Short mmCIF file of C-alpha atoms and ligand atoms in Angstrom, two decimals:
data_model
loop_
_atom_site.label_atom_id
_atom_site.label_comp_id
_atom_site.label_asym_id
_atom_site.label_seq_id
_atom_site.Cartn_x
_atom_site.Cartn_y
_atom_site.Cartn_z
CA MET A 1 29.49 47.25 -63.92
CA LEU A 2 27.35 50.32 -63.50
CA LEU A 3 26.26 49.33 -60.01
CA LEU A 4 29.75 48.31 -59.01
CA GLU A 5 30.82 51.89 -59.73
CA LYS A 6 28.31 53.07 -57.13
CA ILE A 7 30.18 51.20 -54.42
CA ASP A 8 32.90 52.84 -52.38
CA LEU A 9 35.51 50.10 -52.21
CA SER A 10 37.15 51.77 -49.22
CA LYS A 11 33.95 51.49 -47.15
CA LEU A 12 32.90 47.92 -47.61
CA PRO A 13 31.16 45.95 -44.87
CA LYS A 14 33.67 43.62 -43.22
CA HIS A 15 31.10 40.97 -42.52
CA ILE A 16 28.05 40.32 -44.70
CA ALA A 17 25.50 37.77 -43.50
CA ILE A 18 22.73 36.48 -45.76
CA ILE A 19 19.45 34.76 -44.94
CA MET A 20 19.08 32.90 -48.22
CA ASP A 21 15.32 32.59 -48.44
CA GLY A 22 12.85 31.90 -51.24
CA ASN A 23 14.11 28.75 -52.95
CA GLY A 24 10.74 27.03 -52.50
CA ARG A 25 8.77 30.00 -53.85
CA TRP A 26 11.13 30.24 -56.84
CA ALA A 27 10.44 26.60 -57.71
CA LYS A 28 6.71 26.97 -57.14
CA LYS A 29 6.56 29.90 -59.53
CA LYS A 30 8.04 27.63 -62.17
CA ASN A 31 5.82 24.66 -61.25
CA LEU A 32 8.88 22.69 -60.21
CA PRO A 33 9.48 20.60 -57.07
CA ARG A 34 11.08 22.58 -54.19
CA VAL A 35 14.37 20.73 -54.62
CA PHE A 36 14.91 22.48 -57.95
CA GLY A 37 14.77 25.76 -56.07
CA HIS A 38 17.50 24.59 -53.71
CA ARG A 39 19.61 23.48 -56.65
CA ALA A 40 19.21 26.88 -58.29
CA GLY A 41 20.00 28.47 -54.92
CA MET A 42 23.34 26.69 -54.88
CA LYS A 43 24.26 28.49 -58.12
CA SER A 44 23.55 31.79 -56.38
CA VAL A 45 25.83 30.71 -53.53
CA GLN A 46 28.65 30.04 -55.98
CA LYS A 47 28.26 33.44 -57.65
CA ILE A 48 27.91 35.44 -54.44
CA VAL A 49 30.95 33.77 -52.88
CA GLU A 50 32.94 34.60 -56.01
CA THR A 51 31.76 38.22 -55.85
CA CYS A 52 32.74 38.53 -52.18
CA VAL A 53 36.21 37.21 -53.04
CA GLN A 54 36.53 39.84 -55.77
CA LEU A 55 35.38 42.60 -53.41
CA LYS A 56 37.78 41.32 -50.71
CA ILE A 57 35.01 41.02 -48.13
CA GLU A 58 36.43 39.56 -44.90
CA VAL A 59 33.54 37.36 -43.78
CA LEU A 60 30.48 36.02 -45.57
CA THR A 61 28.01 34.14 -43.39
CA LEU A 62 25.33 32.16 -45.20
CA TYR A 63 22.29 30.83 -43.36
CA ALA A 64 21.92 27.46 -45.04
CA PHE A 65 19.98 25.32 -42.55
CA SER A 66 18.33 26.34 -39.31
CA THR A 67 17.62 24.32 -36.17
CA GLU A 68 13.94 24.76 -37.12
CA ASN A 69 14.36 23.43 -40.65
CA TRP A 70 14.39 19.81 -39.32
CA ILE A 71 10.58 19.93 -39.30
CA ARG A 72 10.60 19.92 -43.13
CA PRO A 73 9.79 16.72 -45.05
CA LYS A 74 12.57 14.12 -44.83
CA THR A 75 13.02 14.11 -48.60
CA GLU A 76 13.64 17.86 -48.68
CA ILE A 77 16.15 17.64 -45.81
CA GLY A 78 17.89 14.76 -47.60
CA ALA A 79 18.11 16.77 -50.80
CA LEU A 80 19.56 19.77 -48.94
CA MET A 81 22.22 17.58 -47.30
CA THR A 82 23.15 16.01 -50.65
CA LEU A 83 23.43 19.49 -52.16
CA LEU A 84 25.73 20.56 -49.34
CA GLN A 85 27.90 17.51 -49.91
CA ASN A 86 28.08 18.20 -53.64
CA TYR A 87 28.78 21.87 -53.08
CA LEU A 88 31.77 21.05 -50.88
CA LYS A 89 33.11 18.50 -53.38
CA ILE A 90 32.70 20.83 -56.36
CA GLU A 91 33.96 23.96 -54.61
CA PHE A 92 36.89 22.63 -52.58
CA GLU A 93 39.50 23.32 -55.26
CA ARG A 94 38.10 26.76 -55.96
CA MET A 95 38.25 27.51 -52.24
CA MET A 96 41.94 26.64 -52.26
CA ASP A 97 42.57 28.69 -55.44
CA ASN A 98 40.74 31.68 -53.95
CA ASN A 99 42.35 31.42 -50.51
CA ILE A 100 38.92 30.89 -48.87
CA GLN A 101 38.70 29.59 -45.33
CA LEU A 102 35.60 27.53 -44.59
CA ARG A 103 34.01 27.83 -41.16
CA THR A 104 30.67 26.84 -39.73
CA ILE A 105 28.33 27.93 -36.98
CA GLY A 106 25.67 25.65 -35.54
CA ASP A 107 25.89 22.08 -34.33
CA ILE A 108 27.21 20.25 -37.37
CA SER A 109 27.68 17.00 -35.41
CA LYS A 110 23.92 16.43 -35.86
CA LEU A 111 24.19 16.50 -39.68
CA PRO A 112 24.20 13.20 -41.60
CA LYS A 113 27.58 11.45 -41.59
CA THR A 114 28.73 12.09 -45.16
CA PRO A 115 28.17 15.86 -45.35
CA HIS A 116 29.57 16.13 -41.81
CA LYS A 117 32.74 14.29 -42.81
CA GLU A 118 33.11 16.41 -45.94
CA LEU A 119 32.68 19.62 -43.91
CA VAL A 120 35.31 18.61 -41.37
CA LYS A 121 37.70 17.70 -44.19
CA VAL A 122 37.26 20.97 -46.10
CA MET A 123 37.51 23.06 -42.91
CA GLN A 124 40.71 21.28 -41.98
CA LYS A 125 42.23 21.74 -45.43
CA THR A 126 41.28 25.41 -45.73
CA LYS A 127 42.08 26.45 -42.17
CA SER A 128 45.31 28.23 -43.05
CA ASN A 129 43.78 30.19 -45.92
CA THR A 130 43.81 33.91 -45.24
CA GLY A 131 41.24 35.32 -47.69
CA LEU A 132 37.46 35.35 -47.39
CA VAL A 133 36.06 33.48 -44.39
CA LEU A 134 33.08 31.58 -45.76
CA ASN A 135 31.00 30.85 -42.71
CA LEU A 136 28.13 28.41 -43.24
CA ALA A 137 25.32 28.40 -40.68
CA LEU A 138 24.26 24.76 -40.56
CA ASN A 139 21.85 23.36 -38.00
CA TYR A 140 22.22 26.87 -36.61
CA GLY A 141 19.84 28.64 -34.28
CA SER A 142 20.78 31.69 -32.29
CA ARG A 143 18.84 30.73 -29.16
CA GLN A 144 20.53 27.33 -29.11
CA GLU A 145 23.91 29.00 -29.63
CA ILE A 146 23.28 31.31 -26.67
CA MET A 147 22.01 28.47 -24.46
CA ASN A 148 25.08 26.37 -25.32
CA ALA A 149 27.31 29.29 -24.43
CA ILE A 150 25.59 29.70 -21.05
CA THR A 151 25.82 25.98 -20.33
CA ARG A 152 29.53 25.91 -21.08
CA ILE A 153 30.17 29.02 -18.99
CA LEU A 154 28.35 27.41 -16.04
CA GLU A 155 30.39 24.24 -16.52
CA SER A 156 33.58 26.28 -16.40
CA ARG A 157 32.49 27.51 -12.94
CA LYS A 158 33.24 31.12 -13.76
CA ASN A 159 31.52 33.41 -11.28
CA LYS A 160 31.81 36.55 -13.39
CA VAL A 161 31.37 36.93 -17.12
CA ASP A 162 31.81 40.07 -19.19
CA GLN A 163 30.59 40.69 -22.74
CA LYS A 164 33.90 39.75 -24.31
CA THR A 165 34.09 36.46 -22.44
CA PHE A 166 30.49 35.65 -23.31
CA GLU A 167 31.17 36.30 -26.99
CA SER A 168 34.14 33.95 -26.90
CA TYR A 169 31.69 31.14 -26.07
CA LEU A 170 29.48 31.85 -29.10
CA ASP A 171 29.94 29.93 -32.36
CA THR A 172 31.00 33.20 -33.99
CA SER A 173 33.95 33.60 -31.61
CA GLY A 174 36.75 35.50 -33.32
CA LEU A 175 34.54 36.88 -36.09
CA PRO A 176 33.45 40.52 -36.26
CA ASP A 177 29.70 41.15 -35.88
CA PRO A 178 27.88 41.35 -39.21
CA ASP A 179 27.79 44.91 -40.55
CA LEU A 180 25.12 44.05 -43.08
CA ILE A 181 22.43 41.38 -42.88
CA ILE A 182 20.60 40.68 -46.13
CA ARG A 183 17.39 38.68 -46.34
CA THR A 184 16.03 37.66 -49.73
CA SER A 185 12.39 37.10 -50.73
CA GLY A 186 10.84 39.81 -48.64
CA GLU A 187 10.25 38.38 -45.18
CA MET A 188 11.04 40.99 -42.52
CA ARG A 189 12.26 38.69 -39.79
CA LEU A 190 15.49 37.18 -38.53
CA SER A 191 14.28 33.59 -38.03
CA ASN A 192 16.65 32.85 -35.12
CA PHE A 193 19.73 34.17 -36.95
CA LEU A 194 22.62 35.89 -35.11
CA LEU A 195 20.38 37.45 -32.46
CA TRP A 196 23.26 38.53 -30.24
CA GLN A 197 25.56 39.54 -33.07
CA CYS A 198 23.00 41.65 -34.97
CA ALA A 199 22.79 44.33 -32.25
CA TYR A 200 24.10 47.04 -34.61
CA SER A 201 23.86 45.35 -38.00
CA GLU A 202 22.23 47.20 -40.87
CA LEU A 203 19.31 45.18 -42.22
CA TYR A 204 18.51 44.92 -45.92
CA VAL A 205 15.46 43.00 -47.14
CA THR A 206 14.94 42.48 -50.86
CA PRO A 207 11.92 40.88 -52.56
CA VAL A 208 14.31 39.05 -54.93
CA LEU A 209 14.15 35.29 -54.38
CA TRP A 210 17.50 33.70 -53.50
CA PRO A 211 17.91 31.76 -56.78
CA ASP A 212 17.45 35.07 -58.64
CA PHE A 213 19.91 36.97 -56.41
CA LYS A 214 22.75 38.12 -58.65
CA PRO A 215 26.03 39.98 -57.98
CA GLU A 216 24.19 43.16 -59.08
CA ASN A 217 21.75 42.63 -56.21
CA LEU A 218 24.65 42.35 -53.79
CA TYR A 219 26.15 45.59 -55.15
CA GLU A 220 22.76 47.21 -54.66
CA ALA A 221 22.62 46.05 -51.04
CA ILE A 222 26.15 47.31 -50.39
CA ALA A 223 25.39 50.67 -52.05
CA ASP A 224 22.32 50.99 -49.81
CA PHE A 225 24.40 50.05 -46.75
CA GLN A 226 26.91 52.76 -47.62
CA LYS A 227 24.17 55.40 -47.63
CA ARG A 228 23.19 54.60 -44.05
CA GLU A 229 24.43 56.58 -41.12
CA ARG A 230 25.62 54.14 -38.49
CA ARG A 231 25.41 55.82 -35.10
CA PHE A 232 25.95 53.00 -32.63
CA GLY A 233 23.98 55.00 -30.10
CA GLY A 234 25.79 58.26 -30.66
CA VAL A 235 24.40 61.50 -32.12
C1 LIG B 301 15.59 28.87 -48.17
O1 LIG B 301 14.51 28.70 -49.02
C2 LIG B 301 16.39 27.62 -48.00
C3 LIG B 301 16.30 26.99 -46.67
C4 LIG B 301 15.63 27.46 -45.65
C5 LIG B 301 17.03 25.77 -46.48
P1 LIG B 301 13.13 28.10 -48.52
O2 LIG B 301 13.16 26.62 -48.75
O3 LIG B 301 12.82 28.53 -47.14
O4 LIG B 301 12.14 28.79 -49.56
P2 LIG B 301 10.67 29.32 -49.27
O5 LIG B 301 10.73 30.25 -48.11
O6 LIG B 301 9.83 28.13 -49.01
O7 LIG B 301 10.30 30.03 -50.54
C1 LIG B 302 15.46 30.92 -42.65
O1 LIG B 302 14.53 30.61 -43.64
C2 LIG B 302 16.48 29.84 -42.55
C3 LIG B 302 17.39 29.72 -43.67
C4 LIG B 302 17.48 30.56 -44.68
C5 LIG B 302 18.27 28.58 -43.62
P1 LIG B 302 13.16 29.87 -43.28
O2 LIG B 302 12.42 29.75 -44.56
O3 LIG B 302 13.43 28.61 -42.54
O4 LIG B 302 12.48 30.91 -42.29
P2 LIG B 302 10.95 31.11 -41.91
O5 LIG B 302 10.39 29.76 -41.64
O6 LIG B 302 10.29 31.76 -43.08
O7 LIG B 302 10.98 32.02 -40.72
MG1 LIG B 303 11.78 30.13 -46.37
#
């Protein structure tokens, strides 16, 4: 509660994006298989989504699986996909109750059939919800997103493209750029996440591992964000 009081509710970031990192290290610290870290990470997802609903954040983007993560062991990928499937099954009703609209970025057609089907179903059923946009980055990579946009623009035979048009070809079309990008577990890199959209995002890196990331940690990140002076190139 104390930290929540430090937040100015009239100056919240519209769009928060999180690179949820550190599940493996969390499990390792506890001498558990990596999958246990992912399972614990799902609990953090549930809590942080709930907190964003309470704060009335407009968009929450969660980096859940990158285009590079396919090089992981098959068993780990399988476990992540099963977790995604379970998450959608467990959370669907709560999404409806909380007026959450599910969206994705990344090429979800390359995901295994069952989680893909579940995603399409939940997106369809939540598409008229007007509260928090929960945007899951799945099989997402920013370079691929940009290349796809260019390919589609070339196919459309446009001979002139401005910034606005280009952005309408990105997976994030229609969403505001992230105001705040949080990365857990200390790594100071973006790992192919929202490279175009992060042009003026405020970056916040915390050593806290994703499964340990609590609503208090989100309040802390927001309080820090609110102390920053965003200049957008001005003086
Ligand atoms: C983040 O945790 C989850 C995914 C990338 C899917 P990691 O699995 O990358 O955890 P670390 O970085 O090995 O600790
Ligand atoms: C970034 O984490 C991707 C996700 C959180 C889904 P990684 O663990 O894959 O990133 P690197 O390998 O440390 O750059
Ligand atoms: Mg990692």
